Tab-separated table of C-alpha atoms in Angstrom:
chain	number	residue	atom	x	y	z
A	1	MET	CA	-10.493	-7.072	26.279
A	2	THR	CA	-13.671	-5.248	25.223
A	3	TYR	CA	-11.645	-2.351	23.834
A	4	ILE	CA	-9.412	-4.679	21.810
A	5	LEU	CA	-12.496	-6.320	20.305
A	6	ILE	CA	-13.972	-2.916	19.480
A	7	PHE	CA	-10.690	-1.949	17.788
A	8	ILE	CA	-10.340	-5.144	15.714
A	9	SER	CA	-13.993	-5.063	14.752
A	10	ALA	CA	-13.979	-1.406	13.666
A	11	VAL	CA	-10.701	-1.571	11.742
A	12	PHE	CA	-10.956	-4.918	9.972
A	13	VAL	CA	-14.265	-6.755	10.322
A	14	ASN	CA	-16.779	-3.901	10.105
A	15	ASN	CA	-14.650	-1.371	8.239
A	16	ILE	CA	-16.710	1.796	7.838
A	17	VAL	CA	-15.894	2.127	4.123
A	18	LEU	CA	-15.462	-1.416	2.878
A	19	SER	CA	-18.138	-3.157	4.930
A	20	GLN	CA	-20.686	-0.499	5.853
A	21	PHE	CA	-20.200	1.702	2.751
A	22	LEU	CA	-20.050	4.987	4.641
A	23	GLY	CA	-17.541	7.616	3.545
A	24	ILE	CA	-17.451	6.407	-0.055
A	25	CYS	CA	-17.263	9.951	-1.510
A	26	PRO	CA	-13.866	10.834	0.024
A	27	PHE	CA	-12.772	7.221	-0.429
A	28	LEU	CA	-13.159	7.514	-4.199
A	29	GLY	CA	-12.429	11.227	-4.511
A	30	VAL	CA	-9.321	11.743	-2.381
A	31	SER	CA	-7.537	8.480	-3.045
A	32	LYS	CA	-5.484	9.254	-6.129
A	33	LYS	CA	-2.270	9.896	-4.164
A	34	ILE	CA	-1.020	8.484	-0.869
A	35	ASP	CA	-0.066	11.876	0.589
A	36	THR	CA	-3.576	13.288	0.092
A	37	ALA	CA	-5.017	10.059	1.538
A	38	LEU	CA	-2.820	10.484	4.614
A	39	GLY	CA	-3.976	14.091	5.056
A	40	MET	CA	-7.617	13.159	4.725
A	41	SER	CA	-7.176	10.233	7.121
A	42	ALA	CA	-5.635	12.461	9.782
A	43	ALA	CA	-8.336	15.096	9.401
A	44	VAL	CA	-11.109	12.498	9.568
A	45	ALA	CA	-9.569	10.864	12.651
A	46	PHE	CA	-9.375	14.173	14.471
A	47	VAL	CA	-12.888	15.342	13.617
A	48	MET	CA	-14.467	11.892	14.069
A	49	THR	CA	-13.092	11.564	17.600
A	50	ILE	CA	-14.096	15.076	18.689
A	51	ALA	CA	-17.518	14.811	17.034
A	52	THR	CA	-18.203	11.475	18.718
A	53	VAL	CA	-17.428	12.932	22.146
A	54	PHE	CA	-19.630	15.992	21.605
A	55	THR	CA	-22.536	14.103	20.059
A	56	TYR	CA	-22.409	11.486	22.815
A	57	ILE	CA	-22.571	14.189	25.489
A	58	ILE	CA	-25.453	15.986	23.726
A	59	GLN	CA	-27.337	12.700	23.322
A	60	GLU	CA	-26.877	11.691	26.973
A	61	TYR	CA	-27.455	15.051	28.635
A	62	VAL	CA	-29.813	16.929	26.298
A	63	LEU	CA	-31.693	14.750	23.807
A	64	GLU	CA	-32.547	11.793	26.063
A	65	PRO	CA	-33.420	13.708	29.278
A	66	PHE	CA	-35.718	16.077	27.386
A	67	ASN	CA	-37.159	13.209	25.323
A	68	ILE	CA	-36.274	14.862	22.013
A	69	GLY	CA	-34.368	11.982	20.445
A	70	PHE	CA	-36.182	12.585	17.164
A	71	LEU	CA	-33.875	15.598	16.680
A	72	GLN	CA	-30.769	13.391	16.827
A	73	THR	CA	-29.781	13.445	13.149
A	74	ILE	CA	-30.196	17.168	12.579
A	75	THR	CA	-28.511	17.950	15.906
A	76	PHE	CA	-25.550	15.724	15.083
A	77	ILE	CA	-25.189	17.289	11.619
A	78	LEU	CA	-25.150	20.774	13.131
A	79	ILE	CA	-22.614	19.730	15.788
A	80	ILE	CA	-20.308	18.184	13.166
A	81	ALA	CA	-20.535	21.245	10.913
A	82	ALA	CA	-19.860	23.584	13.846
A	83	LEU	CA	-16.900	21.484	15.004
A	84	VAL	CA	-15.358	21.459	11.551
A	85	GLN	CA	-15.720	25.240	11.336
A	86	MET	CA	-14.217	25.683	14.814
A	87	VAL	CA	-11.308	23.381	14.019
A	88	GLU	CA	-10.697	25.270	10.792
A	89	ILE	CA	-10.647	28.647	12.562
A	90	ILE	CA	-8.426	27.417	15.400
A	91	LEU	CA	-5.957	25.753	13.030
A	92	LYS	CA	-5.777	28.892	10.913
A	93	LYS	CA	-4.787	30.950	13.986
A	94	VAL	CA	-2.681	28.451	15.949
A	95	SER	CA	-0.899	26.401	13.291
A	96	PRO	CA	-0.904	27.852	9.762
A	97	PRO	CA	1.281	25.017	8.360
A	98	LEU	CA	-1.120	22.368	9.663
A	99	TYR	CA	-4.038	24.437	8.355
A	100	GLN	CA	-2.378	24.538	4.927
A	101	ALA	CA	-1.888	20.779	5.009
A	102	LEU	CA	-5.449	19.977	6.115
A	103	GLY	CA	-7.226	23.065	4.802
A	104	VAL	CA	-8.386	21.359	1.639
A	105	PHE	CA	-9.755	18.361	3.523
A	106	LEU	CA	-11.581	20.108	6.366
A	107	PRO	CA	-14.571	21.332	4.309
A	108	LEU	CA	-14.904	17.839	2.807
A	109	ILE	CA	-15.219	16.349	6.277
A	110	THR	CA	-18.428	18.277	6.950
A	111	THR	CA	-20.207	16.193	4.326
A	112	ASN	CA	-18.474	12.899	5.152
A	113	CYS	CA	-21.293	10.547	6.135
A	114	ALA	CA	-18.822	8.325	8.023
A	115	ILE	CA	-18.556	10.989	10.749
A	116	LEU	CA	-22.331	11.114	11.207
A	117	GLY	CA	-22.538	7.336	10.890
A	118	VAL	CA	-20.085	6.779	13.735
A	119	ALA	CA	-21.894	9.273	15.963
A	120	ILE	CA	-25.177	7.434	15.412
A	121	LEU	CA	-23.645	3.930	15.643
A	122	VAL	CA	-22.175	4.756	19.050
A	123	ILE	CA	-25.663	5.541	20.346
A	124	GLN	CA	-27.211	2.477	18.687
A	125	LYS	CA	-24.556	0.162	20.120
A	126	ASP	CA	-25.192	1.653	23.582
A	127	PHE	CA	-21.500	2.354	24.225
A	128	ASN	CA	-20.313	4.370	27.202
A	129	LEU	CA	-18.116	7.435	26.607
A	130	LEU	CA	-14.783	5.582	26.704
A	131	GLN	CA	-16.048	2.819	24.418
A	132	SER	CA	-17.382	5.523	22.089
A	133	VAL	CA	-13.986	7.209	21.881
A	134	VAL	CA	-12.232	3.870	21.249
A	135	PHE	CA	-14.792	3.052	18.563
A	136	ALA	CA	-14.355	6.466	16.909
A	137	ILE	CA	-10.561	6.214	16.884
A	138	SER	CA	-10.709	2.618	15.651
A	139	THR	CA	-13.152	3.504	12.911
A	140	ALA	CA	-10.924	6.394	11.859
A	141	VAL	CA	-7.955	4.011	11.726
A	142	GLY	CA	-10.013	1.623	9.587
A	143	PHE	CA	-11.074	4.482	7.323
A	144	GLY	CA	-7.457	5.585	6.989
A	145	LEU	CA	-6.242	2.059	6.327
A	146	ALA	CA	-8.780	1.533	3.549
A	147	LEU	CA	-8.089	4.960	2.052
A	148	ILE	CA	-4.299	4.556	2.072
A	149	LEU	CA	-4.427	1.013	0.675
A	150	PHE	CA	-6.765	2.161	-2.078
A	151	ALA	CA	-4.566	5.191	-2.851
A	152	GLY	CA	-1.502	2.971	-3.106
A	153	ILE	CA	-3.274	0.613	-5.480
A	154	ARG	CA	-4.528	3.534	-7.584
A	155	GLU	CA	-1.027	4.997	-7.787
A	156	GLN	CA	0.253	1.660	-9.055
A	157	LEU	CA	-2.616	1.378	-11.536
A	158	SER	CA	-1.791	4.811	-12.960
A	159	MET	CA	1.554	3.412	-14.148
A	160	VAL	CA	-0.009	0.420	-15.896
A	161	LYS	CA	-1.464	0.387	-19.393
A	162	LEU	CA	-5.138	-0.521	-19.072
A	163	PRO	CA	-7.754	-1.211	-21.720
A	164	LYS	CA	-9.456	2.023	-22.804
A	165	GLY	CA	-12.810	1.024	-21.286
A	166	MET	CA	-11.289	0.305	-17.877
A	167	GLU	CA	-9.428	3.592	-17.361
A	168	GLY	CA	-10.563	5.964	-14.622
A	169	THR	CA	-13.761	5.205	-12.746
A	170	PRO	CA	-14.330	1.598	-13.904
A	171	ILE	CA	-10.983	0.325	-12.642
A	172	SER	CA	-11.394	2.341	-9.429
A	173	LEU	CA	-14.769	0.764	-8.688
A	174	LEU	CA	-13.496	-2.701	-9.565
A	175	THR	CA	-10.487	-2.199	-7.288
A	176	ALA	CA	-12.697	-0.937	-4.458
A	177	GLY	CA	-14.871	-4.028	-4.828
A	178	LEU	CA	-11.868	-6.338	-4.709
A	179	LEU	CA	-10.519	-4.509	-1.645
A	180	ALA	CA	-13.919	-4.892	0.057
A	181	MET	CA	-13.888	-8.605	-0.756
A	182	ALA	CA	-10.391	-8.888	0.721
A	183	PHE	CA	-11.625	-7.324	3.955
A	184	MET	CA	-14.511	-9.807	4.022
A	185	GLY	CA	-11.848	-12.388	4.856
A	186	PHE	CA	-11.741	-10.893	8.358
A	187	ALA	CA	-15.414	-11.732	8.951
A	188	GLY	CA	-15.894	-14.183	11.761
A	189	ILE	CA	-12.929	-12.978	13.794
A	190	VAL	CA	-15.169	-10.792	15.960
A	191	LYS	CA	-18.925	-10.573	16.167
């Protein structure tokens, strides 16, 4: 039951983008088309899950035992950057088609604050390793859901005649705000 609550909370109630405002840069930048949103969502899910596992292990077995928790943020940033580089190199060798599909999105993931945010939130919430993985996957699903919904809305808006002052960024920000308000309707389902 705990894992179901973690999932519902991370996807709907405390959505990383729409409730906690982490990962806004790719949310606004990569959401013009659904296919690019799907690619970014898959890449973020993969890296977020792996990064959460590695950062959890480093926190538990290096930072806490040696009482160097003050190095958490910089250590996590370095781990995430190294993981993204490793994933990029491995994909280039093992699966060139997948690398071509995700190649554009992988460098963007290094600077995605949602990845770092999840790694830190897992430690703050005092999750065990399995709960951390469920939280990371759930958060990635929530990120993907928000990104794909937003991309779909933006695709529809591109076919509509808008007032000159609302074209581009203004309508995108207004739409993002309305989507965040829609997700606020899930508040109260889970603490």
